Short mmCIF file of C-alpha atoms in Angstrom, two decimals:
data_model
loop_
_atom_site.label_atom_id
_atom_site.label_comp_id
_atom_site.label_asym_id
_atom_site.label_seq_id
_atom_site.Cartn_x
_atom_site.Cartn_y
_atom_site.Cartn_z
CA MET A 23 -4.45 29.18 136.60
CA THR A 24 -4.54 27.36 139.75
CA ASP A 25 -7.93 28.42 140.38
CA ASN A 26 -9.35 27.07 137.11
CA MET A 27 -7.45 23.86 137.41
CA LYS A 28 -9.25 23.09 140.56
CA LYS A 29 -12.64 24.05 138.97
CA GLU A 30 -11.91 21.70 136.22
CA GLN A 31 -11.05 18.96 138.69
CA GLU A 32 -14.06 19.32 140.62
CA LYS A 33 -16.51 18.63 137.60
CA PRO A 34 -18.22 15.39 137.68
CA LEU A 35 -16.88 13.04 134.79
CA SER A 36 -19.78 12.27 132.30
CA PHE A 37 -20.21 9.37 129.72
CA HIS A 38 -22.10 9.12 126.66
CA SER A 39 -24.72 6.32 126.84
CA PRO A 40 -25.44 4.27 123.75
CA SER A 41 -28.77 5.50 122.43
CA VAL A 42 -31.53 2.69 122.15
CA HIS A 43 -33.50 2.67 119.17
CA PRO A 44 -36.85 0.88 119.07
CA THR A 45 -37.43 -1.83 116.69
CA ASN A 46 -39.90 -2.67 114.06
CA ASP A 47 -39.43 -6.52 114.17
CA ALA A 48 -42.79 -7.98 114.81
CA SER A 49 -41.24 -11.54 115.33
CA ILE A 50 -39.55 -10.37 118.43
CA THR A 51 -42.08 -8.19 119.98
CA SER A 52 -45.21 -10.12 119.40
CA VAL A 53 -46.64 -13.66 118.69
CA SER A 54 -48.27 -14.43 115.32
CA PRO A 55 -52.09 -14.74 115.59
CA LYS A 56 -51.99 -18.01 113.34
CA PHE A 57 -49.63 -19.64 116.24
CA HIS A 58 -52.47 -18.82 118.97
CA ILE A 59 -55.19 -20.08 116.41
CA ASN A 60 -53.23 -23.44 116.08
CA CYS A 61 -52.49 -23.72 119.67
CA ARG A 62 -56.43 -23.14 120.53
CA HIS A 63 -57.29 -26.17 117.98
CA VAL A 64 -54.77 -28.46 119.42
CA ILE A 65 -56.09 -27.71 123.02
CA TYR A 66 -59.95 -28.24 121.71
CA PHE A 67 -58.87 -31.39 119.89
CA CYS A 68 -57.30 -32.99 123.26
CA ALA A 69 -60.21 -31.82 125.20
CA CYS A 70 -62.45 -33.24 122.81
CA CYS A 71 -60.55 -36.58 122.58
CA THR A 72 -60.65 -37.01 126.14
CA THR A 73 -64.34 -36.13 126.61
CA ILE A 74 -64.91 -39.03 123.85
CA THR A 75 -62.98 -41.57 125.53
CA GLY A 76 -64.12 -41.06 129.07
CA ILE A 77 -67.87 -41.07 127.53
CA LEU A 78 -67.25 -44.40 125.50
CA GLY A 79 -65.54 -45.65 128.84
CA LEU A 80 -68.54 -44.84 130.89
CA LEU A 81 -70.81 -46.48 128.23
CA ILE A 82 -68.71 -49.77 128.14
CA LEU A 83 -69.04 -50.02 131.91
CA ILE A 84 -72.63 -49.40 131.98
CA LEU A 85 -73.12 -52.02 129.27
CA SER A 86 -70.97 -54.57 130.87
CA PHE A 87 -73.48 -54.37 133.92
CA THR A 88 -76.38 -54.52 132.11
CA LEU A 89 -76.86 -55.59 128.38
CA PHE A 90 -73.85 -57.33 128.07
CA LYS A 91 -73.69 -58.85 131.55
CA VAL A 92 -72.47 -62.35 131.18
CA ARG A 93 -74.60 -65.03 132.29
CA ASP A 94 -74.07 -68.81 132.81
CA PRO A 95 -75.55 -71.06 130.26
CA THR A 96 -78.64 -73.41 130.99
CA LEU A 97 -78.29 -77.40 130.85
CA ALA A 98 -81.30 -79.36 130.62
CA MET A 99 -81.86 -83.07 130.45
CA ASN A 100 -85.05 -83.17 128.02
CA SER A 101 -85.66 -86.81 127.90
CA ILE A 102 -83.45 -90.14 128.52
CA ARG A 103 -84.39 -93.63 126.94
CA VAL A 104 -83.10 -97.03 127.23
CA ASP A 105 -82.30 -98.14 123.71
CA ASN A 106 -80.74 -101.76 124.67
CA PHE A 107 -80.83 -103.57 128.21
CA SER A 108 -79.72 -106.92 128.74
CA ILE A 109 -78.91 -109.14 132.10
CA ASN A 110 -76.57 -111.85 132.31
CA ILE A 111 -76.21 -113.97 135.39
CA SER A 112 -73.17 -116.22 136.01
CA MET A 113 -73.96 -118.64 139.25
CA SER A 114 -70.50 -120.22 138.87
CA GLN A 115 -68.94 -116.76 139.68
CA LYS A 116 -70.47 -116.26 143.16
CA ASN A 117 -73.78 -114.99 141.66
CA ILE A 118 -72.13 -112.12 139.56
CA VAL A 119 -74.52 -110.11 137.80
CA SER A 120 -73.65 -108.05 134.83
CA ALA A 121 -75.56 -105.76 132.65
CA ASN A 122 -75.48 -104.15 129.24
CA VAL A 123 -77.30 -101.11 128.67
CA THR A 124 -77.35 -98.58 126.24
CA LEU A 125 -78.98 -95.18 127.17
CA ILE A 126 -79.56 -92.16 124.85
CA SER A 127 -80.09 -88.80 126.45
CA ASP A 128 -81.37 -85.56 125.04
CA ILE A 129 -79.46 -82.46 126.39
CA SER A 130 -80.19 -78.83 125.68
CA ILE A 131 -77.61 -75.86 126.15
CA GLU A 132 -79.33 -72.47 126.28
CA ASN A 133 -76.98 -69.26 125.67
CA PRO A 134 -78.80 -66.57 127.78
CA ASN A 135 -76.07 -63.85 126.68
CA ILE A 136 -76.21 -61.31 123.53
CA VAL A 137 -72.72 -62.85 122.50
CA SER A 138 -72.04 -66.16 121.18
CA PHE A 139 -71.09 -69.17 123.43
CA LYS A 140 -67.85 -71.46 122.27
CA PHE A 141 -67.91 -74.47 124.31
CA GLY A 142 -65.66 -77.58 124.57
CA ARG A 143 -67.13 -81.21 124.11
CA THR A 144 -69.80 -81.80 126.52
CA VAL A 145 -68.92 -84.77 129.08
CA THR A 146 -71.62 -86.87 130.50
CA GLU A 147 -71.07 -89.65 133.06
CA PHE A 148 -73.18 -92.29 134.43
CA TYR A 149 -73.01 -93.99 137.76
CA TYR A 150 -74.61 -96.99 139.76
CA HIS A 151 -73.89 -97.12 143.50
CA GLU A 152 -71.03 -94.64 143.05
CA GLU A 153 -69.52 -96.86 140.25
CA THR A 154 -69.13 -95.36 136.93
CA LEU A 155 -70.92 -97.33 134.14
CA GLY A 156 -69.48 -95.26 131.42
CA VAL A 157 -68.68 -91.85 129.94
CA ALA A 158 -70.38 -90.29 126.74
CA TYR A 159 -69.20 -87.29 124.79
CA ALA A 160 -70.77 -84.78 122.57
CA PRO A 161 -68.89 -82.65 119.98
CA ALA A 162 -67.53 -79.12 120.68
CA GLY A 163 -69.35 -76.24 119.13
CA GLN A 164 -70.42 -72.52 119.07
CA LEU A 165 -73.63 -71.18 120.38
CA GLY A 166 -75.05 -68.09 118.80
CA ALA A 167 -76.59 -65.05 121.02
CA ARG A 168 -79.54 -66.16 122.76
CA LYS A 169 -79.75 -69.55 121.20
CA THR A 170 -80.33 -73.07 122.03
CA THR A 171 -78.98 -76.52 120.96
CA ARG A 172 -79.72 -79.79 121.52
CA LEU A 173 -77.10 -82.60 121.88
CA ASN A 174 -77.95 -86.51 121.56
CA VAL A 175 -75.57 -88.23 123.73
CA THR A 176 -75.38 -92.15 123.64
CA LEU A 177 -73.71 -94.21 126.30
CA ASP A 178 -72.85 -97.87 125.97
CA VAL A 179 -72.05 -99.10 129.20
CA LEU A 180 -68.97 -101.39 129.20
CA ALA A 181 -69.77 -105.01 129.54
CA ASP A 182 -67.27 -105.80 132.23
CA ARG A 183 -68.82 -103.25 134.49
CA ILE A 184 -70.57 -105.74 136.93
CA VAL A 185 -72.36 -105.38 140.14
CA GLU A 186 -71.93 -107.85 143.11
CA ASP A 187 -74.99 -109.80 143.82
CA THR A 188 -76.99 -108.98 147.05
CA ASN A 189 -80.68 -109.95 147.68
CA ALA A 190 -81.70 -106.37 147.04
CA THR A 191 -79.86 -106.20 143.80
CA THR A 192 -81.19 -109.35 142.44
CA ASN A 193 -84.72 -108.65 143.31
CA ALA A 194 -84.53 -105.14 141.97
CA LEU A 195 -82.91 -106.68 138.56
CA PHE A 196 -85.90 -109.18 138.00
CA ASP A 197 -88.76 -107.06 139.50
CA GLY A 198 -88.02 -103.76 140.83
CA GLU A 199 -86.14 -100.40 140.39
CA LEU A 200 -82.61 -99.43 139.47
CA GLY A 201 -81.30 -96.09 140.53
CA LEU A 202 -78.66 -94.24 138.27
CA THR A 203 -77.05 -91.11 138.37
CA SER A 204 -75.45 -88.92 135.63
CA TYR A 205 -73.38 -85.71 135.70
CA THR A 206 -73.14 -83.48 132.48
CA SER A 207 -70.44 -80.81 132.46
CA VAL A 208 -69.79 -77.88 129.75
CA LYS A 209 -66.86 -75.56 130.01
CA GLY A 210 -66.79 -72.69 127.34
CA ARG A 211 -66.06 -68.81 126.92
CA VAL A 212 -67.71 -65.90 126.14
CA SER A 213 -66.15 -62.84 124.35
CA VAL A 214 -67.73 -59.05 124.74
CA PHE A 215 -66.11 -57.51 121.46
CA GLY A 216 -62.79 -58.91 122.36
CA LEU A 217 -62.53 -56.71 125.14
CA TYR A 218 -63.74 -58.85 128.00
CA LYS A 219 -63.68 -62.51 128.07
CA LYS A 220 -64.99 -64.93 130.74
CA GLU A 221 -64.78 -68.67 131.21
CA LEU A 222 -67.83 -70.52 132.08
CA ASN A 223 -68.17 -73.74 133.43
CA VAL A 224 -71.84 -75.56 134.10
CA GLY A 225 -72.85 -79.01 135.32
CA LEU A 226 -76.05 -80.86 135.78
CA ASN A 227 -76.93 -83.88 138.09
CA CYS A 228 -79.45 -86.00 137.27
CA SER A 229 -81.05 -89.05 139.18
CA ILE A 230 -82.66 -91.72 137.24
CA VAL A 231 -84.71 -94.38 138.45
CA LEU A 232 -85.01 -97.51 135.83
CA GLY A 233 -88.25 -99.77 136.33
CA VAL A 234 -86.72 -103.23 135.71
CA SER A 235 -88.59 -106.41 135.00
CA ILE A 236 -87.95 -109.64 133.30
CA LEU A 237 -88.65 -108.92 129.73
CA THR A 238 -88.87 -104.89 129.98
CA VAL A 239 -87.17 -101.85 131.23
CA GLU A 240 -88.37 -98.32 131.46
CA ILE A 241 -87.62 -95.04 132.39
CA LYS A 242 -89.85 -94.25 135.74
CA SER A 243 -88.63 -90.95 136.57
CA THR A 244 -85.63 -88.25 135.85
CA THR A 245 -84.75 -85.55 138.38
CA CYS A 246 -82.18 -82.92 137.33
CA GLN A 247 -80.33 -80.06 139.10
CA ALA A 248 -78.15 -77.55 137.71
CA ASN A 249 -74.91 -77.19 138.99
CA ASP A 250 -72.85 -74.09 138.64
CA LEU A 251 -69.16 -74.39 138.78
CA LYS A 252 -66.19 -71.86 139.34
CA SER A 253 -64.23 -71.51 136.28
#
């Protein structure tokens, strides 16, 4: 009896483990092929969008330095003429000489860009011996791609603009030459498809020599030089 009890105590204890049964649920053990197809479509779509965006960006960059490169407009003084000229001398006022002058200048603006150029009013100033004779304005406008427009600028010199008499000035007024200078400035902007905008500011300096006699006055020479300014 005692031997049997000892044998039973020496037997190892055993437990029944739960049975594991394979499942046939496909949603747990595998991913639907349709899901794989949708993921591939999304990846392809994103890759295509990234590639197209990069190509467009590179194309715009290349065009901005070649075809769409912004260039400064060109100003030119085509002609200038005297429409009215009169001289008055007042001996009672320390030999003060006053002159009334009407100058008409023909100025052209050329837009070399393949996009339009929108500009404000054109300002032209005339000087004699660094004294301002007057300022003339031309209206604002818009110039098409690679187009040229011409502006007529009329200046009526103010009657109270006087020059103190010296021997040289008196001789020039009656039989000689008068040197005038003018400065024309144009400010505007170009826009490339609304993506890139640039302010432009150009100027034109001119030296004008008037041949003066008692009865007549004429333009003897005109020399102009463009002056590209910083915006």
